[in-house]
mmCIF file of C-alpha atoms and ligand atoms in Angstrom:
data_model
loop_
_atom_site.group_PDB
_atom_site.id
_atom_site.type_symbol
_atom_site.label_atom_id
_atom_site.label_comp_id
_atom_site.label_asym_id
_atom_site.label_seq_id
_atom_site.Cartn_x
_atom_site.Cartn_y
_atom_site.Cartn_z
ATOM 1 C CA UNK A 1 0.000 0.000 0.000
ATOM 2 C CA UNK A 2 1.507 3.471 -1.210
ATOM 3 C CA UNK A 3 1.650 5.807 2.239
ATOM 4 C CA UNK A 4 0.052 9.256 1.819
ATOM 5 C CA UNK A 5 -0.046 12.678 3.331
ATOM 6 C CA UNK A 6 -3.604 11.181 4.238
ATOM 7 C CA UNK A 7 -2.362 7.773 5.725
ATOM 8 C CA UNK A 8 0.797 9.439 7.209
ATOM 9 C CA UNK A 9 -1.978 11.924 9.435
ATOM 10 C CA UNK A 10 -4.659 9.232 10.004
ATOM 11 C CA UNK A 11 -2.078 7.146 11.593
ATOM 12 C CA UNK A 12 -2.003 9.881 13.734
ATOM 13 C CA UNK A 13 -5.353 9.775 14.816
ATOM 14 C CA UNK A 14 -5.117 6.433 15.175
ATOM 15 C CA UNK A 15 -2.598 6.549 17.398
ATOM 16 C CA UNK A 16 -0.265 4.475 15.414
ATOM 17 C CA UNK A 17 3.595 5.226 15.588
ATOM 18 C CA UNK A 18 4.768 6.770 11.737
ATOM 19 C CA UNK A 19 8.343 5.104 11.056
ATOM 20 C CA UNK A 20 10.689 7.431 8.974
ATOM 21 C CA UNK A 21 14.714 6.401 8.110
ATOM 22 C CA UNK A 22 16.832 8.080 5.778
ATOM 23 C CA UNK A 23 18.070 7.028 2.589
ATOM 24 C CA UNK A 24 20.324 7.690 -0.713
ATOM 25 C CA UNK A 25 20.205 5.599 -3.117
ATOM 26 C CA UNK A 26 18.377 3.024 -4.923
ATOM 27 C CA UNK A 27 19.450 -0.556 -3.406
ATOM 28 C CA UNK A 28 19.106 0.431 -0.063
ATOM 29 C CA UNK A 29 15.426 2.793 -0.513
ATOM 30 C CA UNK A 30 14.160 -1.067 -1.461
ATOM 31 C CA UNK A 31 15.028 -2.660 1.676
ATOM 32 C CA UNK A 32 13.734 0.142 3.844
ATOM 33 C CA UNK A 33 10.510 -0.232 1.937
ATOM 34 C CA UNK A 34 10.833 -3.826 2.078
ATOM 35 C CA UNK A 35 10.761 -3.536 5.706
ATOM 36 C CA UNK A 36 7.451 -1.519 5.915
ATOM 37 C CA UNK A 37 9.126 1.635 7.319
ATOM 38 C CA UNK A 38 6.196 4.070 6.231
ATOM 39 C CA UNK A 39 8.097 7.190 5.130
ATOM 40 C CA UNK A 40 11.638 7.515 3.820
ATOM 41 C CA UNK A 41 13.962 11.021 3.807
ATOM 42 C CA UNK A 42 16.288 11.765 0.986
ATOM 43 C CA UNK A 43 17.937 14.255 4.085
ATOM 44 C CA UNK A 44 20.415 16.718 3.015
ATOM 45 C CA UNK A 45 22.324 14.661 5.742
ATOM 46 C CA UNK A 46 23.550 12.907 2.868
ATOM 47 C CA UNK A 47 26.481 15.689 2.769
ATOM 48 C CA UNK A 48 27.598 13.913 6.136
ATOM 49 C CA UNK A 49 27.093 10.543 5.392
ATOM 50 C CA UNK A 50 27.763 10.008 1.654
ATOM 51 C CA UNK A 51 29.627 12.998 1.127
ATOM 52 C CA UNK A 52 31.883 13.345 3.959
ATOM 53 C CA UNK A 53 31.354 16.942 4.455
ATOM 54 C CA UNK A 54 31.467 17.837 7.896
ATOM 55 C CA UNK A 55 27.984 19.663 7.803
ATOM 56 C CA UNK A 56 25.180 19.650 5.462
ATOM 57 C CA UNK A 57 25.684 23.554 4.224
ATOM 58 C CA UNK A 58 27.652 22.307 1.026
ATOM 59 C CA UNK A 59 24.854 19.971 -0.417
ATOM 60 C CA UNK A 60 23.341 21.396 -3.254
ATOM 61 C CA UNK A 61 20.176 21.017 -5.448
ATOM 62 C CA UNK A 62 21.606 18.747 -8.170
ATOM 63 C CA UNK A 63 22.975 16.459 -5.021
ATOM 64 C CA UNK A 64 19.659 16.294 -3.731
ATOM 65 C CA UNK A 65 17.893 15.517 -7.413
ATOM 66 C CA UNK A 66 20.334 12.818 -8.209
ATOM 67 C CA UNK A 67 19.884 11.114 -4.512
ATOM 68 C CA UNK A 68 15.953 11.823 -4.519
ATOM 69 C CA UNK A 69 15.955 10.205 -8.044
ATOM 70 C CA UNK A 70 17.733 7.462 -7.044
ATOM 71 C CA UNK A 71 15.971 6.073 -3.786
ATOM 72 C CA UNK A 72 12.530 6.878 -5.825
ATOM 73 C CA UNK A 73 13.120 4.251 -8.224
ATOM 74 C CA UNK A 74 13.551 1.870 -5.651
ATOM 75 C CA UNK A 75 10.646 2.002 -3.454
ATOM 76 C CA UNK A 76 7.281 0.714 -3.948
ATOM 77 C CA UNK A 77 4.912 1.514 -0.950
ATOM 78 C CA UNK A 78 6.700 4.293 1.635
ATOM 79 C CA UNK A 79 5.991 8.034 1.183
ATOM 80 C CA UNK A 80 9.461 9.841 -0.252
ATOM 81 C CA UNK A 81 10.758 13.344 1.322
ATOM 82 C CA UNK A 82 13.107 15.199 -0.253
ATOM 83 C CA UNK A 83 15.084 17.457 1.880
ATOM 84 C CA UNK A 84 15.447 21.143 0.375
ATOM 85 C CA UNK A 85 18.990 21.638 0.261
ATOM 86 C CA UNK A 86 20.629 25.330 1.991
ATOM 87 C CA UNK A 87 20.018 28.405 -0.047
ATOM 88 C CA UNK A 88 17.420 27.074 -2.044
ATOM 89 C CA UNK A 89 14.404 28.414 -0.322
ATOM 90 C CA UNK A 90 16.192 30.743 2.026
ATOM 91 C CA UNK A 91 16.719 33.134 -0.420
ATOM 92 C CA UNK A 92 13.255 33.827 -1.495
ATOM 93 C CA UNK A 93 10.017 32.505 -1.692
ATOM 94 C CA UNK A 94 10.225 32.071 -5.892
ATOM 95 C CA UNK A 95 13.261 30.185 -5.465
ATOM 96 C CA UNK A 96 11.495 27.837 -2.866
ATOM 97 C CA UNK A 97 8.656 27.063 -5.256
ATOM 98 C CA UNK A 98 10.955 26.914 -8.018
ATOM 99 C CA UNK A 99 13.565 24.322 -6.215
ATOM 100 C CA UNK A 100 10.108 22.496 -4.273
ATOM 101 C CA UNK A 101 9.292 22.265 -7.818
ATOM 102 C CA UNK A 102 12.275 20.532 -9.296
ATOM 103 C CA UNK A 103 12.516 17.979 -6.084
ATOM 104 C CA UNK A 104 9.142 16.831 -7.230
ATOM 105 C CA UNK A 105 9.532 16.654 -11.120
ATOM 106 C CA UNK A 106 12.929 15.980 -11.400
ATOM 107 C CA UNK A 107 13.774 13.426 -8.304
ATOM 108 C CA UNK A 108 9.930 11.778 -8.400
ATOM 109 C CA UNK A 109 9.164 13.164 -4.136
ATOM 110 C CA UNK A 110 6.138 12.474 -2.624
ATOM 111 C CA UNK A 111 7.164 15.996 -0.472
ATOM 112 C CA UNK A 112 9.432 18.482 0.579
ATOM 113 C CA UNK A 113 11.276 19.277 3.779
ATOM 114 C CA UNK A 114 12.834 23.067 4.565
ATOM 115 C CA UNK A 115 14.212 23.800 8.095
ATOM 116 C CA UNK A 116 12.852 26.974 10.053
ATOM 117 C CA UNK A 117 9.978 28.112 11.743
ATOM 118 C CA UNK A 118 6.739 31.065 11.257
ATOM 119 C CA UNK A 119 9.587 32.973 9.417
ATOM 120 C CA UNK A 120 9.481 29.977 6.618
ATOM 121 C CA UNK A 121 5.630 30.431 6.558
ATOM 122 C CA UNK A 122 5.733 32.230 3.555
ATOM 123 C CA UNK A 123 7.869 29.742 1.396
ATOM 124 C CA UNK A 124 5.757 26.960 2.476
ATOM 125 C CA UNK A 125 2.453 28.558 2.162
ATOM 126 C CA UNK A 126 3.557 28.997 -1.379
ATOM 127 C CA UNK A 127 5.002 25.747 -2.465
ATOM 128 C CA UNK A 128 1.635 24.375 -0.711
ATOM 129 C CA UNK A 129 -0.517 26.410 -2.785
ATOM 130 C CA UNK A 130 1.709 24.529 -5.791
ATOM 131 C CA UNK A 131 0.298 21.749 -4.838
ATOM 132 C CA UNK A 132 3.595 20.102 -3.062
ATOM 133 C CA UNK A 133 3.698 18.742 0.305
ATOM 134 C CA UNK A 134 5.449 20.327 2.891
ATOM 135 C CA UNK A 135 7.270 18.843 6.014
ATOM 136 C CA UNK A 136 8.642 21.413 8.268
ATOM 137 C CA UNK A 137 11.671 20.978 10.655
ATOM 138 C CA UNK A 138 12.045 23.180 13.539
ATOM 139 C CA UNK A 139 14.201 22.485 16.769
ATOM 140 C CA UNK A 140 17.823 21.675 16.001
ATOM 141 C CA UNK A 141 17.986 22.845 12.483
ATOM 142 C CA UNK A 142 21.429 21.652 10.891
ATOM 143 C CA UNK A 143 21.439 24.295 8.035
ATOM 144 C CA UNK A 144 21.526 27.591 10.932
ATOM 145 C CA UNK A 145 24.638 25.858 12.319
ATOM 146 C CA UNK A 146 26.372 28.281 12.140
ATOM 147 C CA UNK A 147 23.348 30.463 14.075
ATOM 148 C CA UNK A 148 22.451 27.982 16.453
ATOM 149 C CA UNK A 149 26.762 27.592 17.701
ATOM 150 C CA UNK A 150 26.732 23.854 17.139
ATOM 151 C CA UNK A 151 24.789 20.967 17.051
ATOM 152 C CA UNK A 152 22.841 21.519 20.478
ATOM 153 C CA UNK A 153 19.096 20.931 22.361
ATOM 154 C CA UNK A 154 17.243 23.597 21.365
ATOM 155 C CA UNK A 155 13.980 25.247 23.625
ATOM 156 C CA UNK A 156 15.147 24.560 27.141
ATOM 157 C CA UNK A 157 14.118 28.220 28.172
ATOM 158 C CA UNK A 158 10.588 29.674 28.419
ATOM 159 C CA UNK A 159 11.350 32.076 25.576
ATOM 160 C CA UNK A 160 12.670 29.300 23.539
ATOM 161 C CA UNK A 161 9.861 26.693 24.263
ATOM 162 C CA UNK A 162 7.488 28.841 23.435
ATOM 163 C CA UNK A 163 8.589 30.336 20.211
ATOM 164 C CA UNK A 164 9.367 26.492 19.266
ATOM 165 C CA UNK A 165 5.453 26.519 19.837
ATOM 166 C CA UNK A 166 4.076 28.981 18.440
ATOM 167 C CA UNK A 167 6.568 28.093 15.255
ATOM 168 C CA UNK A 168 5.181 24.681 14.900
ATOM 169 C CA UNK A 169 1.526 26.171 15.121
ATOM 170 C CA UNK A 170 2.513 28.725 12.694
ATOM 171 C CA UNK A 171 4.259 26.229 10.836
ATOM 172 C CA UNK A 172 0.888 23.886 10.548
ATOM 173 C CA UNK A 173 -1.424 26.959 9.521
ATOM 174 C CA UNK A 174 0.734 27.631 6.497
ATOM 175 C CA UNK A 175 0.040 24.222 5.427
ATOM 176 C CA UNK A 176 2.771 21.752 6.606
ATOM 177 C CA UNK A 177 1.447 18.204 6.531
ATOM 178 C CA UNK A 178 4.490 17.110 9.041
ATOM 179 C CA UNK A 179 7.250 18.734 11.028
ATOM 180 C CA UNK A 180 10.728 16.968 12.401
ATOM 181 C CA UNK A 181 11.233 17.719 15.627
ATOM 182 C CA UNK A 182 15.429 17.631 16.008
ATOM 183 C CA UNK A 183 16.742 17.561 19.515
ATOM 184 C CA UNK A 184 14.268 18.950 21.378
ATOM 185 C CA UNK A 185 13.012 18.478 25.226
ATOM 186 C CA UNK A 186 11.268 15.130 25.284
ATOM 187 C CA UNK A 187 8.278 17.191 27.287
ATOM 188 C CA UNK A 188 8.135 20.095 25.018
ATOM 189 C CA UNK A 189 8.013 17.475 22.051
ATOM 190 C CA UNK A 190 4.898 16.269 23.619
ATOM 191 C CA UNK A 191 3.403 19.389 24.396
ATOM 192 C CA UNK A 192 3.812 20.293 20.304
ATOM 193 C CA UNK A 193 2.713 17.036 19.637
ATOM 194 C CA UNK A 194 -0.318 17.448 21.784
ATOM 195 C CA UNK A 195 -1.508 20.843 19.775
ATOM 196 C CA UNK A 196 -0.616 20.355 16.382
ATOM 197 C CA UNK A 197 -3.532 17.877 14.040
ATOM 198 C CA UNK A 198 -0.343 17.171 12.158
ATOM 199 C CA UNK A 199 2.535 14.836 12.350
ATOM 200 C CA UNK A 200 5.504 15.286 14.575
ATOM 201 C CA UNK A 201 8.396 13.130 13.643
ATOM 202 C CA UNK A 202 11.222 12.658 16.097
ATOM 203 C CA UNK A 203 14.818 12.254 16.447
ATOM 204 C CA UNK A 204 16.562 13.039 19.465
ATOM 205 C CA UNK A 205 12.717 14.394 20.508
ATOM 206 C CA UNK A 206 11.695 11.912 23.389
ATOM 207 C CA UNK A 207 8.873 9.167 22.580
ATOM 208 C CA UNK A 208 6.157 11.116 22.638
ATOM 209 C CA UNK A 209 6.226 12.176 18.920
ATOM 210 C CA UNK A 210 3.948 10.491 16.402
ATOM 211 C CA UNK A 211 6.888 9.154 14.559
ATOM 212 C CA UNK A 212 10.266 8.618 14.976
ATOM 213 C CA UNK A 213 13.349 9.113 12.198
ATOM 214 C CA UNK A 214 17.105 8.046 12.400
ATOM 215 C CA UNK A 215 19.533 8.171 9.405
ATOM 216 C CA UNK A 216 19.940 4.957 8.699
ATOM 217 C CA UNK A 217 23.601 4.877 9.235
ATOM 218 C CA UNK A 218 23.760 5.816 12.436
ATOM 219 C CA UNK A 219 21.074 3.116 13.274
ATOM 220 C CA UNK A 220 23.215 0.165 11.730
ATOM 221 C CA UNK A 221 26.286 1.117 13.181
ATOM 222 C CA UNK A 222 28.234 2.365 9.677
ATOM 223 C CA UNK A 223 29.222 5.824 10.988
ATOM 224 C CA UNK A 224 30.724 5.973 13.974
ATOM 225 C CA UNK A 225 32.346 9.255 14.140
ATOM 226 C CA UNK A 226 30.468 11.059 15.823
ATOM 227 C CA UNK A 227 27.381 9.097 18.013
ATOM 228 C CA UNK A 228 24.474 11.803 19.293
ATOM 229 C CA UNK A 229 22.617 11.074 22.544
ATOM 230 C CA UNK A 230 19.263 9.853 21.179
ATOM 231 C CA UNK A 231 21.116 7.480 18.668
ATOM 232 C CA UNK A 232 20.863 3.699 19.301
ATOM 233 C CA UNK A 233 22.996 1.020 17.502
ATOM 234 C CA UNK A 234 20.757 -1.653 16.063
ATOM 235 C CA UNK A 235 23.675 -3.345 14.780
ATOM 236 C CA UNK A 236 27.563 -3.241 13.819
ATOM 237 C CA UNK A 237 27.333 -3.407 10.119
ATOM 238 C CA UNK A 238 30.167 -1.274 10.287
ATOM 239 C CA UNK A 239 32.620 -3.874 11.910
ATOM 240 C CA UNK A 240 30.406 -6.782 9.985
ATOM 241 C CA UNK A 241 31.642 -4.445 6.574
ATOM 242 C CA UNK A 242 34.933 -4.689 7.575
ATOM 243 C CA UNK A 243 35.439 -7.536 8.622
ATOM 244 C CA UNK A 244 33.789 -8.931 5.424
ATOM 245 C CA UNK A 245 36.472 -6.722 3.126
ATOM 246 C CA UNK A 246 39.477 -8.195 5.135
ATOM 247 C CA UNK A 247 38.121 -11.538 4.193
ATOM 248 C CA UNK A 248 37.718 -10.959 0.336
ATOM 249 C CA UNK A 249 41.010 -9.428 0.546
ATOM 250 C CA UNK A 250 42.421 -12.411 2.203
ATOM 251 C CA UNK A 251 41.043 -14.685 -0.544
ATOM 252 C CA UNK A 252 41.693 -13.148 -3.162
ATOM 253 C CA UNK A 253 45.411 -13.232 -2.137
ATOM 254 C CA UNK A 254 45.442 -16.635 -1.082
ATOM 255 C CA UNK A 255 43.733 -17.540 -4.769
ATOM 256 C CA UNK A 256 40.722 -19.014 -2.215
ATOM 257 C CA UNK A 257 38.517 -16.624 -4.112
ATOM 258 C CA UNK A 258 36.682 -16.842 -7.039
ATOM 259 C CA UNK A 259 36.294 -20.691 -6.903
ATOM 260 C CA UNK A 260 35.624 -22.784 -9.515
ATOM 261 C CA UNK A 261 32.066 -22.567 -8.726
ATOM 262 C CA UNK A 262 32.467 -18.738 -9.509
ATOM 263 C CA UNK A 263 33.406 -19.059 -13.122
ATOM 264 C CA UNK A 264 32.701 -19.132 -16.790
ATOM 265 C CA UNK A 265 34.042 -22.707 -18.599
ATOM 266 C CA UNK A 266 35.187 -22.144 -22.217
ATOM 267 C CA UNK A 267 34.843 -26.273 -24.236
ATOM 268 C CA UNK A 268 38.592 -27.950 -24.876
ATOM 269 C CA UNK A 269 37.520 -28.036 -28.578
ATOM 270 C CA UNK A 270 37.756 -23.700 -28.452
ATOM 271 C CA UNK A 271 40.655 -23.731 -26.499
ATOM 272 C CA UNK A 272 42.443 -26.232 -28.938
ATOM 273 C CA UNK A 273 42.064 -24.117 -31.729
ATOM 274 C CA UNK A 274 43.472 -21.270 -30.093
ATOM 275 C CA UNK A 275 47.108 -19.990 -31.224
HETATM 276 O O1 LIG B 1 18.969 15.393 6.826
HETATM 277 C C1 LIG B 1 18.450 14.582 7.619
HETATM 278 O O2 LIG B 1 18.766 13.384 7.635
HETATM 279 C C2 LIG B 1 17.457 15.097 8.542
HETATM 280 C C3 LIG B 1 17.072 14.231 9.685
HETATM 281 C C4 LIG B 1 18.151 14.217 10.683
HETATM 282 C C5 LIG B 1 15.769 14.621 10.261
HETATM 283 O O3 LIG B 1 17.003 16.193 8.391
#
């Protein structure tokens, strides 16, 4: 079953728990829609993870179609979000309809996601009223690093618990169908969560949000630079990779690797007439 803006927010209602994980390209999109998860992000975290940039400021719009395009062609069933990459819907609300626009044509999104809160109202009243569906972000938003003074728990004072309020309210009139709540007071999370009809989604956020998102290499254990609080290690495919390339490298020096089993035969008659 393809997920929808409209199964996304009745599962909401419902009560049922929305599942979002990140992904980049097209052989891993199919097993996270294999597995059911409901919504998958084509984050701009991909700078980090794929990219090795040390923040996500560098990622630009033809990184982002490329990706988008990529994990779209793999998946079946789970609702796609494209992450709007920096300066392409800062700059002006034409440019965000404009770059909303090529996410969706070009890269095949079921949605868009730009970070920010009532002060993005504008953009995403607009690239609503273009018919594309907007996720919000608010909290810990990676692209106002540089604002923000590093990757830190945002609204831990009144001031800043309420504006993270009123921002997701805002945020919801203008037309958002979601909003990614990023390291944020597992109380206040609730308390948005509690007033908003929409979607929150999660991550580093408490369990009280309607959904929950990880990047999916920081749930399997593949990048280990850097580990936030809220992350948890499902696995070690990280030391599993390695340990994997040490042993192809170890057969293929020995000459244990390929086997016969693991090649092409060519008749004696062919081989006789060679000269
Ligand atoms: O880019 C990303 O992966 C994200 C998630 C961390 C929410 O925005």
């Amino acid at each position: 079953m393809k997920h929808t803006v409209q199964t996304l927010q009745q599962q909401k209602r419902e009560g049922k728990k929305i599942t979002m994980l990140t992904a980049y390209d097209y052989s891993t999109a199919q097993l996270v829609d294999k597995a059911g998860i409901q919504t998958i992000l084509v984050g701009d975290s991909l700078g980090m993870v794929i990219l090795g940039y040390d923040d996500t400021l560098s990622v630009t719009m033809e990184d982002m179609i490329h990706h988008t395009r990529a994990v779209t062609r793999g998946v079946n069933d789970a609702f796609v979000v494209a992450d709007m990459p920096f300066m392409s819907y800062q700059s002006s609300v034409y440019d965000a309809v404009v770059n909303a626009g090529r996410l969706m044509k070009e890269g095949h999104c079921d949605a868009v996601k730009l970070e920010g809160g009532s002060h993005m109202c504008p953009q995403i009243e607009a690239i609503t009223k273009a018919s594309i569906p907007v996720v919000g972000h608010i909290g810990l938003t990676p692209q106002s690093i540089h604002m923000l003074g590093g990757f830190k728990v945002q609204g831990k004072t009144v001031k800043a618990a309420q504006k993270m309020i009123d921002d997701a309210k805002a945020i919801e009139q203008a037309g958002a169908v979601a909003i990614v709540l990023e390291c944020v007071p597992a109380l206040l999370a609730k308390r948005i969560t509690e007033v908003l009809t929409i979607p929150t989604i999660g991550i580093g956020a408490g369990a009280d949000t309607d959904g929950q998102v990880l990047v999916y290499q920081d749930l399997l254990g593949m990048f280990t630079e850097f580990t936030p609080k809220f992350v948890k290690h499902f696995d070690h495919i990280g030391d599993r990779m390695v340990e994997a390339f040490i042993d192809y490298k170890k057969q293929v020096e020995t000459g244990q690797y390929p086997g016969v089993e693991h090649t092409f035969a060519i008749s004696d008659d062919v081989l006789g007439k060679l000269y």
